[in-house]
Amino acid sequence: MTTITLYSGPLSMFGAKVQIALQEKGIAFDLQMVPFDMKTLYEPKHPAVLRINPKRQVPVLIHGDLELYDSTQIFEYLEDLKPEAPLWPREIAARARARRLEHESDEVYFPPVIRLMGLQQIPDDPSAVTARAACAAYYARIEGLLADGRPWLNGADYTYADIAFFMAQIFGDRMGAPIDAGFAPLLAAWRSRMTGRAAVRAVAGAMARWLLTQHRPLPGFMMDLLDRAA
Ligand SMILES: N[C@@H](CCC(=O)N[C@@H](CS)C(=O)NCC(=O)O)C(=O)O
């Protein structure tokens, strides 16, 4: 198979989604980390990112003459590329529900987390309080889904929805909206199942190590990823 090249960043949660999915599917890839630091962020942008993605963001994936961007679009390609290691359920309605959950993780849960990124110095600001409340409401909703005993967000099958929400909640925790195991024990147990997966440990563990090099605090559950991280 022609080599797949993935452009991501050391703190890119959307890039990490794709890395985890590639590893779960057992698809070999060449990982290219674009320049990133805590002060200048993604500037200057990597030339491949500028050329391929009009939104100027990672992740970008190149496979032969195919060039893709956006983590969710890339998920769809990976599923078509290697359907025998499914990360969407087979049944149509279950698949649609999983896609909805994956979308909501990126587009409903994550926007308040992004708002918190600009409010770290003023945690009592009303917009920070509102953003944290939105995160808590989302956790409560997912806790409700897990109440029927399902192991994964969409049911019996581990899907892209689990990957997306796992990565997003890392940033929720880092930005001051952590999952409270007292209020959401099923969600906390789901997260432990996630960190038990080799692909998740490898990718999130590498991100944890990078955060330490930047002298940034780690969410408690990420400390456990350091020992066996690839
Ligand atoms: N919807 C996109 C979001 C991609 C995204 O926000 N990428 C961030 C890094 S995680 C980025 O490149 N930010 C730099 C910028 O927006 O200038 C996806 O799912 O891939």
Short mmCIF file of C-alpha atoms and ligand atoms in Angstrom, two decimals:
data_model
loop_
_atom_site.label_atom_id
_atom_site.label_comp_id
_atom_site.label_asym_id
_atom_site.label_seq_id
_atom_site.Cartn_x
_atom_site.Cartn_y
_atom_site.Cartn_z
CA MET A 1 0.00 0.00 0.00
CA THR A 2 1.22 3.51 -0.79
CA THR A 3 2.43 5.25 2.37
CA ILE A 4 -0.04 7.44 4.18
CA THR A 5 1.36 10.68 5.53
CA LEU A 6 -0.47 12.42 8.37
CA TYR A 7 0.33 16.01 9.29
CA SER A 8 -0.59 16.76 12.87
CA GLY A 9 0.70 18.75 15.83
CA PRO A 10 1.92 17.59 19.26
CA LEU A 11 -1.12 19.15 20.92
CA SER A 12 -3.66 18.66 18.14
CA MET A 13 -6.71 16.89 19.46
CA PHE A 14 -8.14 16.56 15.94
CA GLY A 15 -4.87 15.13 14.65
CA ALA A 16 -4.73 12.74 17.60
CA LYS A 17 -8.20 11.47 16.68
CA VAL A 18 -6.84 10.41 13.31
CA GLN A 19 -3.66 8.92 14.80
CA ILE A 20 -5.71 6.76 17.18
CA ALA A 21 -8.03 5.60 14.39
CA LEU A 22 -5.09 4.66 12.13
CA GLN A 23 -3.51 2.68 14.96
CA GLU A 24 -6.79 0.98 15.88
CA LYS A 25 -7.16 -0.10 12.26
CA GLY A 26 -3.57 -1.27 12.00
CA ILE A 27 -2.84 1.07 9.08
CA ALA A 28 0.81 2.08 8.82
CA PHE A 29 1.46 5.79 8.43
CA ASP A 30 4.19 8.36 8.47
CA LEU A 31 3.51 11.02 11.11
CA GLN A 32 4.75 14.52 10.31
CA MET A 33 4.48 16.91 13.22
CA VAL A 34 4.07 20.49 12.01
CA PRO A 35 5.83 23.26 13.95
CA PHE A 36 3.89 24.20 17.06
CA ASP A 37 4.70 25.96 20.29
CA MET A 38 2.66 27.40 23.12
CA LYS A 39 3.42 31.03 22.19
CA THR A 40 3.23 31.13 18.39
CA LEU A 41 0.89 28.14 18.15
CA TYR A 42 0.74 26.92 14.52
CA GLU A 43 2.43 30.01 13.01
CA PRO A 44 4.12 29.90 10.60
CA LYS A 45 1.90 27.25 9.07
CA HIS A 46 3.42 24.19 7.46
CA PRO A 47 3.54 24.53 3.62
CA ALA A 48 1.66 21.24 3.10
CA VAL A 49 -1.14 22.44 5.37
CA LEU A 50 -1.34 25.78 3.53
CA ARG A 51 -1.39 24.06 0.15
CA ILE A 52 -4.00 21.42 0.97
CA ASN A 53 -6.35 22.83 3.59
CA PRO A 54 -8.10 26.15 2.81
CA LYS A 55 -8.89 26.28 6.54
CA ARG A 56 -5.11 26.16 7.24
CA GLN A 57 -5.50 23.51 9.94
CA VAL A 58 -4.19 20.08 10.86
CA PRO A 59 -4.89 17.23 10.46
CA VAL A 60 -4.07 16.81 6.79
CA LEU A 61 -3.66 13.35 5.27
CA ILE A 62 -1.96 12.44 2.00
CA HIS A 63 -2.36 9.01 0.42
CA GLY A 64 -0.86 8.85 -3.06
CA ASP A 65 -2.58 11.57 -5.06
CA LEU A 66 -5.42 11.87 -2.55
CA GLU A 67 -5.20 14.82 -0.18
CA LEU A 68 -7.69 15.18 2.67
CA TYR A 69 -8.29 17.43 5.64
CA ASP A 70 -10.69 17.46 8.60
CA SER A 71 -10.59 14.60 11.11
CA THR A 72 -14.16 13.46 10.48
CA GLN A 73 -13.72 13.40 6.70
CA ILE A 74 -10.53 11.41 7.23
CA PHE A 75 -12.41 8.92 9.46
CA GLU A 76 -14.78 8.22 6.56
CA TYR A 77 -11.86 7.56 4.24
CA LEU A 78 -10.16 5.22 6.73
CA GLU A 79 -13.38 3.25 7.12
CA ASP A 80 -13.65 2.79 3.35
CA LEU A 81 -9.96 1.96 3.13
CA LYS A 82 -10.05 -0.78 5.77
CA PRO A 83 -13.65 -1.81 6.47
CA GLU A 84 -12.60 -5.15 7.94
CA ALA A 85 -11.48 -3.45 11.14
CA PRO A 86 -14.73 -1.49 11.60
CA LEU A 87 -14.94 1.65 13.69
CA TRP A 88 -18.48 2.45 12.59
CA PRO A 89 -21.24 -0.03 13.48
CA ARG A 90 -22.52 -2.14 10.60
CA GLU A 91 -26.23 -1.56 11.19
CA ILE A 92 -27.49 1.59 9.47
CA ALA A 93 -29.31 3.30 12.36
CA ALA A 94 -26.50 2.46 14.82
CA ARG A 95 -24.01 3.86 12.34
CA ALA A 96 -26.02 7.07 11.98
CA ARG A 97 -26.22 7.42 15.78
CA ALA A 98 -22.48 6.91 16.12
CA ARG A 99 -21.86 9.55 13.46
CA ARG A 100 -24.15 11.92 15.33
CA LEU A 101 -22.21 11.35 18.57
CA GLU A 102 -18.91 11.89 16.82
CA HIS A 103 -20.23 15.12 15.32
CA GLU A 104 -21.59 16.33 18.67
CA SER A 105 -18.29 15.75 20.38
CA ASP A 106 -16.57 18.09 17.91
CA GLU A 107 -19.39 20.58 17.38
CA VAL A 108 -21.46 20.66 20.59
CA TYR A 109 -19.10 19.64 23.42
CA PHE A 110 -15.87 21.14 22.12
CA PRO A 111 -16.91 24.78 21.33
CA PRO A 112 -17.38 25.67 25.05
CA VAL A 113 -13.98 24.07 25.73
CA ILE A 114 -12.47 26.38 23.09
CA ARG A 115 -14.15 29.35 24.80
CA LEU A 116 -12.50 28.32 28.09
CA MET A 117 -9.08 28.50 26.39
CA GLY A 118 -9.40 32.28 26.25
CA LEU A 119 -10.65 32.57 29.81
CA GLN A 120 -7.97 30.74 31.81
CA GLN A 121 -6.96 33.86 33.74
CA ILE A 122 -10.56 34.78 34.63
CA PRO A 123 -12.28 31.52 35.66
CA ASP A 124 -15.07 33.39 37.46
CA ASP A 125 -16.01 35.40 34.40
CA PRO A 126 -19.67 34.70 33.52
CA SER A 127 -18.68 33.32 30.10
CA ALA A 128 -16.30 30.85 31.75
CA VAL A 129 -19.01 29.78 34.19
CA THR A 130 -21.45 29.31 31.30
CA ALA A 131 -18.91 27.32 29.27
CA ARG A 132 -18.15 25.01 32.22
CA ALA A 133 -21.90 24.51 32.76
CA ALA A 134 -22.26 23.52 29.09
CA CYS A 135 -19.49 20.92 29.53
CA ALA A 136 -21.12 19.58 32.72
CA ALA A 137 -24.47 19.30 30.93
CA TYR A 138 -22.80 17.33 28.15
CA TYR A 139 -21.16 14.98 30.67
CA ALA A 140 -24.56 14.44 32.30
CA ARG A 141 -26.08 13.59 28.93
CA ILE A 142 -23.37 11.04 28.12
CA GLU A 143 -23.64 9.60 31.63
CA GLY A 144 -27.32 9.06 30.83
CA LEU A 145 -26.43 7.14 27.66
CA LEU A 146 -24.08 4.86 29.59
CA ALA A 147 -26.77 4.12 32.21
CA ASP A 148 -28.02 1.11 30.22
CA GLY A 149 -24.70 -0.65 30.83
CA ARG A 150 -23.20 -0.15 27.38
CA PRO A 151 -19.39 -0.20 27.36
CA TRP A 152 -18.96 2.40 24.61
CA LEU A 153 -20.74 5.66 23.84
CA ASN A 154 -22.82 4.23 21.03
CA GLY A 155 -23.47 0.80 22.55
CA ALA A 156 -21.67 -2.50 22.23
CA ASP A 157 -19.31 -1.34 19.47
CA TYR A 158 -16.25 0.83 20.03
CA THR A 159 -16.46 3.59 17.42
CA TYR A 160 -14.98 6.83 16.14
CA ALA A 161 -17.39 8.56 18.56
CA ASP A 162 -15.39 7.17 21.50
CA ILE A 163 -12.13 8.34 19.96
CA ALA A 164 -13.47 11.85 19.32
CA PHE A 165 -14.92 12.35 22.79
CA PHE A 166 -11.90 10.89 24.56
CA MET A 167 -9.60 13.39 22.87
CA ALA A 168 -12.00 16.31 23.38
CA GLN A 169 -12.47 15.66 27.11
CA ILE A 170 -8.69 15.78 27.62
CA PHE A 171 -8.90 19.43 26.63
CA GLY A 172 -12.05 19.96 28.70
CA ASP A 173 -10.14 18.72 31.74
CA ARG A 174 -7.08 20.84 30.93
CA MET A 175 -9.27 23.94 30.55
CA GLY A 176 -11.00 23.56 33.90
CA ALA A 177 -14.05 21.46 33.01
CA PRO A 178 -13.01 17.98 34.16
CA ILE A 179 -15.31 14.96 34.35
CA ASP A 180 -16.28 14.58 38.01
CA ALA A 181 -16.25 10.84 38.77
CA GLY A 182 -18.61 11.50 41.70
CA PHE A 183 -21.28 12.92 39.39
CA ALA A 184 -20.45 10.83 36.33
CA PRO A 185 -19.05 7.47 37.53
CA LEU A 186 -20.06 5.64 34.33
CA LEU A 187 -18.29 8.25 32.23
CA ALA A 188 -15.18 7.93 34.40
CA ALA A 189 -15.32 4.14 33.95
CA TRP A 190 -15.70 4.61 30.17
CA ARG A 191 -12.58 6.78 30.22
CA SER A 192 -10.67 4.06 32.05
CA ARG A 193 -11.73 1.58 29.37
CA MET A 194 -10.43 4.05 26.78
CA THR A 195 -7.05 4.42 28.46
CA GLY A 196 -6.79 0.62 28.52
CA ARG A 197 -6.62 0.54 24.71
CA ALA A 198 -3.12 0.35 23.24
CA ALA A 199 -3.81 2.89 20.46
CA VAL A 200 -5.24 5.41 22.91
CA ARG A 201 -2.37 4.94 25.36
CA ALA A 202 0.21 5.41 22.63
CA VAL A 203 -1.24 8.61 21.20
CA ALA A 204 -2.53 10.28 24.37
CA GLY A 205 0.62 9.14 26.19
CA ALA A 206 2.81 10.93 23.64
CA MET A 207 0.70 14.07 24.11
CA ALA A 208 1.09 13.75 27.90
CA ARG A 209 4.86 13.54 27.57
CA TRP A 210 4.90 16.58 25.28
CA LEU A 211 2.85 18.58 27.81
CA LEU A 212 5.41 17.71 30.48
CA THR A 213 8.24 19.01 28.27
CA GLN A 214 6.31 22.32 28.22
CA HIS A 215 5.97 22.24 32.03
CA ARG A 216 2.19 22.12 31.71
CA PRO A 217 0.10 20.34 34.32
CA LEU A 218 -1.38 16.99 33.34
CA PRO A 219 -4.91 15.85 34.08
CA GLY A 220 -4.70 13.11 36.75
CA PHE A 221 -5.89 10.35 34.46
CA MET A 222 -3.10 11.21 31.98
CA MET A 223 -0.36 10.54 34.53
CA ASP A 224 -1.21 6.89 34.18
CA LEU A 225 -0.49 7.10 30.43
CA LEU A 226 3.15 8.05 30.92
CA ASP A 227 4.58 4.69 31.91
CA ARG A 228 3.66 2.59 28.90
CA ALA A 229 3.23 5.33 26.28
CA ALA A 230 4.79 4.51 22.91
N1 LIG B 1 -12.84 20.39 12.12
C1 LIG B 1 -11.40 20.25 12.02
C2 LIG B 1 -10.74 21.07 13.10
C3 LIG B 1 -9.22 21.13 12.92
C4 LIG B 1 -8.55 22.07 13.93
O1 LIG B 1 -9.19 22.84 14.63
N2 LIG B 1 -7.19 21.99 13.94
C5 LIG B 1 -6.42 22.81 14.83
C6 LIG B 1 -5.44 21.97 15.64
S1 LIG B 1 -6.24 20.77 16.66
C7 LIG B 1 -5.57 23.78 14.01
O2 LIG B 1 -4.93 23.39 13.05
N3 LIG B 1 -5.56 25.04 14.43
C8 LIG B 1 -4.79 26.06 13.83
C9 LIG B 1 -5.66 27.15 13.26
O3 LIG B 1 -6.89 27.03 13.27
O4 LIG B 1 -5.08 28.14 12.79
C10 LIG B 1 -11.04 18.75 12.12
O5 LIG B 1 -11.86 17.95 12.60
O6 LIG B 1 -9.97 18.37 11.66
#
